[in-house]
mmCIF file of C-alpha atoms in Angstrom:
data_model
loop_
_atom_site.group_PDB
_atom_site.id
_atom_site.type_symbol
_atom_site.label_atom_id
_atom_site.label_comp_id
_atom_site.label_asym_id
_atom_site.label_seq_id
_atom_site.Cartn_x
_atom_site.Cartn_y
_atom_site.Cartn_z
ATOM 1 C CA MET A 192 11.861 67.533 117.726
ATOM 2 C CA THR A 193 11.752 67.359 114.033
ATOM 3 C CA GLU A 194 14.209 65.830 111.740
ATOM 4 C CA ARG A 195 15.439 69.033 110.659
ATOM 5 C CA GLN A 196 15.787 70.437 114.288
ATOM 6 C CA ASN A 197 17.988 67.134 115.005
ATOM 7 C CA LYS A 198 20.310 68.122 112.391
ATOM 8 C CA PRO A 199 22.408 71.114 113.774
ATOM 9 C CA LEU A 200 22.776 73.988 111.479
ATOM 10 C CA VAL A 201 26.587 74.563 110.559
ATOM 11 C CA ALA A 202 28.504 77.273 109.203
ATOM 12 C CA GLY A 203 31.621 75.455 106.751
ATOM 13 C CA VAL A 204 34.591 77.009 105.283
ATOM 14 C CA GLU A 205 36.696 75.204 102.571
ATOM 15 C CA LEU A 206 39.802 77.499 102.148
ATOM 16 C CA GLY A 207 41.283 76.363 99.081
ATOM 17 C CA GLY A 208 44.499 77.437 97.381
ATOM 18 C CA THR A 209 42.642 79.575 94.697
ATOM 19 C CA LYS A 210 38.998 80.344 96.036
ATOM 20 C CA CYS A 211 37.172 79.829 99.255
ATOM 21 C CA ILE A 212 33.556 78.240 99.665
ATOM 22 C CA CYS A 213 31.214 79.295 102.675
ATOM 23 C CA ILE A 214 28.626 77.312 103.218
ATOM 24 C CA LEU A 215 25.476 77.422 105.829
ATOM 25 C CA ALA A 216 24.039 73.926 105.965
ATOM 26 C CA ARG A 217 22.493 70.877 107.562
ATOM 27 C CA GLY A 218 23.448 68.704 105.167
ATOM 28 C CA PRO A 219 23.537 68.398 101.013
ATOM 29 C CA ASP A 220 19.749 68.705 101.059
ATOM 30 C CA GLU A 221 19.250 71.465 102.988
ATOM 31 C CA ILE A 222 22.118 74.074 101.999
ATOM 32 C CA GLU A 223 20.921 77.711 103.090
ATOM 33 C CA ASP A 224 23.372 79.701 101.983
ATOM 34 C CA ARG A 225 26.569 79.436 99.561
ATOM 35 C CA VAL A 226 29.075 82.055 99.134
ATOM 36 C CA GLN A 227 32.401 81.616 96.925
ATOM 37 C CA LEU A 228 35.111 84.141 97.466
ATOM 38 C CA PRO A 229 39.053 84.104 95.837
ATOM 39 C CA THR A 230 41.794 83.145 97.973
ATOM 40 C CA THR A 231 43.783 86.025 97.764
ATOM 41 C CA ARG A 232 46.012 87.852 100.528
ATOM 42 C CA PRO A 233 45.375 86.135 104.112
ATOM 43 C CA GLU A 234 44.035 89.659 105.583
ATOM 44 C CA GLU A 235 41.591 90.095 102.750
ATOM 45 C CA THR A 236 40.263 86.353 102.486
ATOM 46 C CA LEU A 237 39.981 86.022 106.133
ATOM 47 C CA SER A 238 38.224 89.433 106.651
ATOM 48 C CA ALA A 239 35.883 88.418 103.776
ATOM 49 C CA ILE A 240 35.322 84.958 105.428
ATOM 50 C CA GLU A 241 34.289 86.696 108.889
ATOM 51 C CA ALA A 242 32.173 89.088 107.125
ATOM 52 C CA VAL A 243 30.015 85.890 105.761
ATOM 53 C CA LEU A 244 30.071 84.545 109.430
ATOM 54 C CA GLU A 245 28.838 87.705 110.987
ATOM 55 C CA ARG A 246 26.165 87.870 108.282
ATOM 56 C CA TRP A 247 25.077 84.502 109.101
ATOM 57 C CA SER A 248 23.150 83.820 112.475
ATOM 58 C CA GLY A 249 21.364 80.639 114.157
ATOM 59 C CA PHE A 250 24.866 78.073 113.470
ATOM 60 C CA SER A 251 25.975 76.027 116.295
ATOM 61 C CA ALA A 252 29.155 75.336 115.032
ATOM 62 C CA LEU A 253 32.020 76.086 112.461
ATOM 63 C CA GLY A 254 33.914 73.347 110.359
ATOM 64 C CA ILE A 255 37.092 74.415 108.434
ATOM 65 C CA ALA A 256 38.528 72.505 105.854
ATOM 66 C CA SER A 257 41.646 74.044 104.744
ATOM 67 C CA PHE A 258 44.593 73.561 101.965
ATOM 68 C CA GLY A 259 47.792 72.679 103.948
ATOM 69 C CA PRO A 260 50.041 71.805 105.125
ATOM 70 C CA VAL A 261 48.236 72.118 108.130
ATOM 71 C CA SER A 262 48.689 71.743 112.226
ATOM 72 C CA ILE A 263 46.177 69.296 113.268
ATOM 73 C CA ASP A 264 47.325 68.614 116.594
ATOM 74 C CA PRO A 265 45.132 70.081 119.230
ATOM 75 C CA HIS A 266 47.886 70.269 121.845
ATOM 76 C CA ALA A 267 50.208 71.836 119.608
ATOM 77 C CA GLY A 268 50.794 75.322 120.076
ATOM 78 C CA ASP A 269 50.470 76.003 116.216
ATOM 79 C CA TYR A 270 46.993 73.754 116.138
ATOM 80 C CA GLY A 271 44.937 75.308 113.584
ATOM 81 C CA HIS A 272 47.723 77.122 111.605
ATOM 82 C CA ILE A 273 48.702 76.696 107.772
ATOM 83 C CA THR A 274 52.281 75.749 108.225
ATOM 84 C CA SER A 275 55.089 75.381 105.549
ATOM 85 C CA THR A 276 52.906 76.382 102.588
ATOM 86 C CA PRO A 277 54.728 77.984 99.569
ATOM 87 C CA LYS A 278 51.470 80.249 98.919
ATOM 88 C CA PRO A 279 52.771 83.484 99.567
ATOM 89 C CA GLY A 280 51.625 85.204 103.090
ATOM 90 C CA TRP A 281 49.900 82.185 104.171
ATOM 91 C CA ALA A 282 52.534 80.265 106.093
ATOM 92 C CA ASN A 283 52.116 80.368 109.858
ATOM 93 C CA GLN A 284 48.708 81.914 109.377
ATOM 94 C CA ASP A 285 46.499 81.021 112.339
ATOM 95 C CA VAL A 286 42.957 80.277 110.722
ATOM 96 C CA ALA A 287 41.313 78.034 113.065
ATOM 97 C CA ALA A 288 41.642 80.291 116.158
ATOM 98 C CA ARG A 289 40.538 83.539 114.177
ATOM 99 C CA LEU A 290 37.800 82.338 112.660
ATOM 100 C CA ARG A 291 36.659 80.744 115.984
ATOM 101 C CA ARG A 292 36.802 83.729 117.925
ATOM 102 C CA LYS A 293 34.525 85.536 115.503
ATOM 103 C CA ALA A 294 31.970 82.460 115.274
ATOM 104 C CA GLY A 295 31.902 82.098 119.012
ATOM 105 C CA VAL A 296 31.306 78.264 118.714
ATOM 106 C CA PRO A 297 32.601 75.059 118.434
ATOM 107 C CA THR A 298 35.267 74.546 115.637
ATOM 108 C CA GLY A 299 36.373 71.523 113.702
ATOM 109 C CA PHE A 300 39.316 72.243 111.749
ATOM 110 C CA HIS A 301 41.385 69.662 109.222
ATOM 111 C CA THR A 302 42.587 69.383 105.691
ATOM 112 C CA ASP A 303 40.463 70.122 102.497
ATOM 113 C CA VAL A 304 41.069 66.519 101.239
ATOM 114 C CA VAL A 305 39.876 65.251 104.639
ATOM 115 C CA GLY A 306 36.792 67.434 104.579
ATOM 116 C CA ALA A 307 36.172 65.733 101.156
ATOM 117 C CA ALA A 308 36.664 62.314 102.467
ATOM 118 C CA LEU A 309 34.135 63.104 105.379
ATOM 119 C CA ALA A 310 31.474 64.300 102.971
ATOM 120 C CA GLU A 311 31.721 61.340 100.535
ATOM 121 C CA ALA A 312 31.632 59.148 103.321
ATOM 122 C CA ARG A 313 28.472 60.552 105.080
ATOM 123 C CA TRP A 314 26.377 61.682 101.610
ATOM 124 C CA GLY A 315 28.078 60.491 98.558
ATOM 125 C CA ALA A 316 30.264 57.854 96.429
ATOM 126 C CA ALA A 317 31.092 56.067 99.841
ATOM 127 C CA LYS A 318 27.696 56.533 101.848
ATOM 128 C CA GLY A 319 27.391 54.124 104.592
ATOM 129 C CA LEU A 320 30.979 53.155 104.734
ATOM 130 C CA PRO A 321 32.921 53.909 108.129
ATOM 131 C CA ASP A 322 36.571 53.551 106.645
ATOM 132 C CA ILE A 323 37.243 54.973 103.201
ATOM 133 C CA ALA A 324 40.237 56.909 101.506
ATOM 134 C CA TYR A 325 39.718 60.057 99.215
ATOM 135 C CA ALA A 326 42.690 60.961 96.959
ATOM 136 C CA THR A 327 42.643 64.257 94.932
ATOM 137 C CA VAL A 328 44.833 64.346 91.753
ATOM 138 C CA GLY A 329 44.829 68.070 90.466
ATOM 139 C CA THR A 330 47.231 70.929 90.962
ATOM 140 C CA GLY A 331 48.701 68.537 93.739
ATOM 141 C CA ILE A 332 48.023 65.303 94.940
ATOM 142 C CA GLY A 333 46.524 64.534 98.607
ATOM 143 C CA VAL A 334 44.929 61.932 100.383
ATOM 144 C CA GLY A 335 42.182 61.720 103.177
ATOM 145 C CA LEU A 336 42.090 58.556 105.383
ATOM 146 C CA ILE A 337 38.686 58.300 107.269
ATOM 147 C CA ALA A 338 38.410 55.419 110.102
ATOM 148 C CA GLY A 339 35.384 54.761 112.038
ATOM 149 C CA GLY A 340 33.589 57.639 110.538
ATOM 150 C CA LYS A 341 36.772 60.122 111.730
ATOM 151 C CA PRO A 342 39.793 61.215 110.560
ATOM 152 C CA VAL A 343 42.882 58.947 111.017
ATOM 153 C CA ASP A 344 45.188 61.396 113.013
ATOM 154 C CA GLY A 345 48.358 61.363 114.806
ATOM 155 C CA LEU A 346 51.306 63.640 114.359
ATOM 156 C CA THR A 347 49.998 65.182 111.488
ATOM 157 C CA HIS A 348 48.078 64.693 108.520
ATOM 158 C CA SER A 349 48.869 62.118 105.895
ATOM 159 C CA GLU A 350 51.183 63.234 103.064
ATOM 160 C CA PHE A 351 50.555 60.435 100.304
ATOM 161 C CA GLY A 352 51.166 62.855 97.556
ATOM 162 C CA HIS A 353 54.748 62.914 98.393
ATOM 163 C CA ILE A 354 55.893 59.189 98.362
ATOM 164 C CA ARG A 355 58.192 57.972 96.180
ATOM 165 C CA PRO A 356 56.635 55.208 93.821
ATOM 166 C CA VAL A 357 58.315 52.529 91.969
ATOM 167 C CA ARG A 358 59.119 53.633 88.326
ATOM 168 C CA VAL A 359 58.434 52.120 84.804
ATOM 169 C CA PRO A 360 61.332 50.674 83.680
ATOM 170 C CA GLY A 361 63.438 53.214 81.227
ATOM 171 C CA ASP A 362 61.147 56.069 82.745
ATOM 172 C CA ASP A 363 64.060 58.426 84.237
ATOM 173 C CA TRP A 364 62.487 61.834 83.851
ATOM 174 C CA ILE A 365 63.312 63.770 87.092
ATOM 175 C CA GLY A 366 60.005 64.937 87.935
ATOM 176 C CA CYS A 367 58.801 68.469 89.161
ATOM 177 C CA CYS A 368 58.260 68.371 92.825
ATOM 178 C CA PRO A 369 60.427 71.086 94.388
ATOM 179 C CA TYR A 370 61.043 68.815 97.442
ATOM 180 C CA HIS A 371 61.345 65.382 95.918
ATOM 181 C CA GLY A 372 61.453 65.605 92.170
ATOM 182 C CA ALA A 373 59.863 62.660 91.075
ATOM 183 C CA CYS A 374 57.396 61.727 93.949
ATOM 184 C CA LEU A 375 53.651 61.013 93.128
ATOM 185 C CA GLU A 376 53.033 64.618 93.053
ATOM 186 C CA GLY A 377 56.119 65.291 90.874
ATOM 187 C CA LEU A 378 54.958 62.611 88.408
ATOM 188 C CA ALA A 379 51.146 62.649 88.532
ATOM 189 C CA ALA A 380 49.645 66.160 89.354
ATOM 190 C CA GLY A 381 48.594 68.343 86.761
ATOM 191 C CA PRO A 382 51.540 70.567 86.731
ATOM 192 C CA ALA A 383 53.743 67.277 86.523
ATOM 193 C CA ILE A 384 52.021 66.457 83.086
ATOM 194 C CA GLN A 385 52.039 69.733 81.486
ATOM 195 C CA ALA A 386 56.030 69.861 82.619
ATOM 196 C CA ARG A 387 56.513 66.331 80.984
ATOM 197 C CA THR A 388 54.607 66.864 77.962
ATOM 198 C CA GLY A 389 54.504 70.546 77.396
ATOM 199 C CA ILE A 390 50.343 70.049 76.947
ATOM 200 C CA PRO A 391 48.062 70.767 79.831
ATOM 201 C CA GLY A 392 46.127 67.709 80.780
ATOM 202 C CA PRO A 393 43.167 68.381 79.769
ATOM 203 C CA ASP A 394 44.433 68.891 76.140
ATOM 204 C CA LEU A 395 46.298 65.845 76.467
ATOM 205 C CA PRO A 396 45.036 63.132 73.690
ATOM 206 C CA ALA A 397 43.866 59.958 75.472
ATOM 207 C CA ASP A 398 46.492 58.034 73.350
ATOM 208 C CA HIS A 399 49.333 60.045 74.556
ATOM 209 C CA PRO A 400 51.998 57.771 76.046
ATOM 210 C CA ALA A 401 52.293 59.989 79.244
ATOM 211 C CA TRP A 402 48.788 58.593 80.505
ATOM 212 C CA ASP A 403 50.218 55.322 81.107
ATOM 213 C CA LEU A 404 53.038 56.555 83.120
ATOM 214 C CA VAL A 405 50.378 58.826 85.095
ATOM 215 C CA ALA A 406 48.175 55.756 85.688
ATOM 216 C CA HIS A 407 51.039 53.762 86.725
ATOM 217 C CA ALA A 408 52.167 56.374 89.476
ATOM 218 C CA LEU A 409 48.430 56.832 90.870
ATOM 219 C CA GLY A 410 48.631 52.536 90.532
ATOM 220 C CA GLN A 411 51.211 52.981 93.306
ATOM 221 C CA LEU A 412 49.414 55.244 95.313
ATOM 222 C CA LEU A 413 46.427 53.164 95.700
ATOM 223 C CA HIS A 414 48.658 50.069 96.180
ATOM 224 C CA ALA A 415 50.232 51.799 99.037
ATOM 225 C CA LEU A 416 46.570 52.971 100.479
ATOM 226 C CA VAL A 417 45.235 49.424 100.119
ATOM 227 C CA LEU A 418 48.030 47.998 102.471
ATOM 228 C CA THR A 419 47.208 50.666 105.120
ATOM 229 C CA GLY A 420 44.405 48.112 105.832
ATOM 230 C CA VAL A 421 41.751 51.071 105.913
ATOM 231 C CA PRO A 422 39.978 51.833 103.002
ATOM 232 C CA ARG A 423 36.727 49.655 102.138
ATOM 233 C CA ARG A 424 36.537 52.319 99.081
ATOM 234 C CA ILE A 425 38.958 54.853 97.613
ATOM 235 C CA VAL A 426 37.150 57.580 96.201
ATOM 236 C CA MET A 427 39.239 59.724 93.356
ATOM 237 C CA GLY A 428 38.357 63.369 92.676
ATOM 238 C CA GLY A 429 40.474 66.334 91.618
ATOM 239 C CA GLY A 430 40.808 68.077 88.104
ATOM 240 C CA VAL A 431 43.263 65.351 86.544
ATOM 241 C CA MET A 432 40.591 62.529 87.570
ATOM 242 C CA VAL A 433 37.392 64.025 87.120
ATOM 243 C CA GLY A 434 36.530 64.242 83.362
ATOM 244 C CA THR A 435 39.034 62.112 82.287
ATOM 245 C CA ASP A 436 37.247 59.033 81.331
ATOM 246 C CA HIS A 437 39.783 57.038 79.929
ATOM 247 C CA LEU A 438 42.190 57.482 83.149
ATOM 248 C CA PHE A 439 40.028 55.339 85.844
ATOM 249 C CA PRO A 440 40.326 51.958 83.756
ATOM 250 C CA ARG A 441 43.943 52.620 83.510
ATOM 251 C CA VAL A 442 44.437 53.462 87.289
ATOM 252 C CA ARG A 443 42.334 50.665 88.404
ATOM 253 C CA ALA A 444 44.344 48.295 86.417
ATOM 254 C CA ALA A 445 47.563 49.504 87.565
ATOM 255 C CA MET A 446 46.392 48.972 91.157
ATOM 256 C CA SER A 447 45.534 45.347 90.344
ATOM 257 C CA LYS A 448 48.808 44.660 88.548
ATOM 258 C CA SER A 449 51.016 46.172 91.179
ATOM 259 C CA LEU A 450 49.050 44.250 93.988
ATOM 260 C CA ALA A 451 49.249 40.988 92.132
ATOM 261 C CA GLY A 452 46.464 39.212 94.120
ATOM 262 C CA TYR A 453 48.207 39.931 97.828
ATOM 263 C CA VAL A 454 45.210 41.295 99.129
ATOM 264 C CA ALA A 455 42.608 38.646 98.369
ATOM 265 C CA LEU A 456 39.767 40.727 99.260
ATOM 266 C CA PRO A 457 36.497 40.643 97.097
ATOM 267 C CA GLU A 458 36.297 44.291 97.693
ATOM 268 C CA VAL A 459 39.569 45.079 96.265
ATOM 269 C CA ALA A 460 39.169 42.314 93.434
ATOM 270 C CA ASP A 461 36.391 44.470 92.158
ATOM 271 C CA ALA A 462 38.018 47.256 91.376
ATOM 272 C CA ASP A 463 35.611 48.963 89.510
ATOM 273 C CA THR A 464 33.620 49.424 92.823
ATOM 274 C CA PHE A 465 36.595 49.905 94.716
ATOM 275 C CA VAL A 466 38.051 52.822 93.094
ATOM 276 C CA VAL A 467 35.176 55.300 92.149
ATOM 277 C CA PRO A 468 34.581 59.064 91.068
ATOM 278 C CA PRO A 469 32.891 61.438 93.894
ATOM 279 C CA ALA A 470 29.337 61.851 93.747
ATOM 280 C CA LEU A 471 29.198 65.491 95.465
ATOM 281 C CA GLY A 472 31.291 67.279 92.968
ATOM 282 C CA GLY A 473 32.478 70.828 94.058
ATOM 283 C CA ASN A 474 30.378 70.618 97.143
ATOM 284 C CA ALA A 475 32.609 67.909 98.638
ATOM 285 C CA GLY A 476 35.026 69.964 100.485
ATOM 286 C CA PRO A 477 32.521 72.607 101.819
ATOM 287 C CA LEU A 478 30.362 69.838 103.005
ATOM 288 C CA GLY A 479 32.975 68.085 104.682
ATOM 289 C CA ALA A 480 33.598 71.301 106.516
ATOM 290 C CA ILE A 481 29.892 70.772 107.684
ATOM 291 C CA VAL A 482 30.767 67.288 109.099
ATOM 292 C CA LEU A 483 34.032 68.713 111.069
ATOM 293 C CA GLY A 484 31.721 71.435 112.761
ATOM 294 C CA ALA A 485 29.375 68.714 113.706
ATOM 295 C CA GLN A 486 31.710 66.483 114.832
ATOM 296 C CA ALA A 487 33.328 69.623 117.030
ATOM 297 C CA LEU A 488 29.800 70.323 118.227
ATOM 298 C CA GLY A 489 29.088 66.555 119.182
ATOM 299 C CA GLU A 490 32.630 66.507 120.772
ATOM 300 C CA GLN A 491 31.744 69.437 123.244
ATOM 301 C CA LEU A 492 28.420 68.321 123.967
ATOM 302 C CA GLN A 493 30.051 64.989 125.113
ATOM 303 C CA THR A 494 32.605 66.704 127.157
ATOM 304 C CA SER A 495 30.022 68.698 128.843
ATOM 305 C CA PHE A 496 27.588 65.711 129.708
ATOM 306 C CA MET A 497 30.640 63.731 131.024
ATOM 307 C CA GLY A 498 31.851 66.600 133.322
ATOM 308 C CA ALA A 499 28.346 67.309 134.422
#
C-alpha cells in the first residue's frame, strides 16, 4: 500500500458565518477540490453543500467545522446542532446529522476554531505539538484547545471570548458584547475596535491609543490560556491579528507583564515562539475539518475492531 493510499480521502466542510468552504483532501499538499459557497439561509446553504458532497466520490469520512455555539456532546439530543447563534434562521439547525445522512460515512463535528487548531497542530505553526491553543480574533473571539492531539471537550466547547478581563485603570468603556458588555469580545474583537474608535481596525493607525487597550485585553486572554496548563504554543489568527504586524509584539508583552513570571517555563518565557501567527492561512479551518473526519473514521475503525 502506498503512502497516499494510507491517507484517507476526506470531505471537509468549514461552515462559517459569511462563507462556507468545502474541501476534498488527504492533507494540505493533496487537495483534490475546494469549493467556496456563501453562507445564507440554512436550507439554501445546506442544500448547496449537499450538492457538492453528491458530486464527489471516493471519500471515506466527513468532517464539519462550524461557527457556533454548537452542541458537541455526542450523548446529547441536540448533538451536531448549531444552538443559540444570533445568526438569523440558524439557531437549532441540525447540521451534522443532515450532512452525515447525505455523505453516508463516519462524520466528525466541532467548532471552526477547534478545526483550525487541529490543522495548525497537524500541519501548521504548531506542527508536532500535541497540546496547543488556537485563538481567533476577528468579528468575534474564540479559542480551540487541543490536548493529546484531540479537542479538549466536556459539557460544551470553550467560550474564552466571553471571559471578563482585568481592565486598564481608568478605562470604563462599556464594551459592545450584547451579553456581557466589556468581555474580551466586547473589548477587542473587530466590531469592538470600530465601536470604540469609530474607525475599522484595518484603517486604525498603529499609534492609536486604542491598540494598547486591545493588546491589554488579549494579553489577559493569553494569561488565562497559559494558566489552563494545556498549550505548549498559542497560535493567534483572525482578521484583527493577521495583517496587523504591530499587534503581536504588544500582545506578547501584555501576556508576559500579566503573568509576572509566575509560570517559570522556558516555553512561555520565550513569548516570540510561544505566541505565533498561523501558517495555513485561509485553509486552516477547512483542513481542520479534514482532521475531524479522519479522527471520526479512526474512532469507528477502532470500535469495529474492538467489537469484532
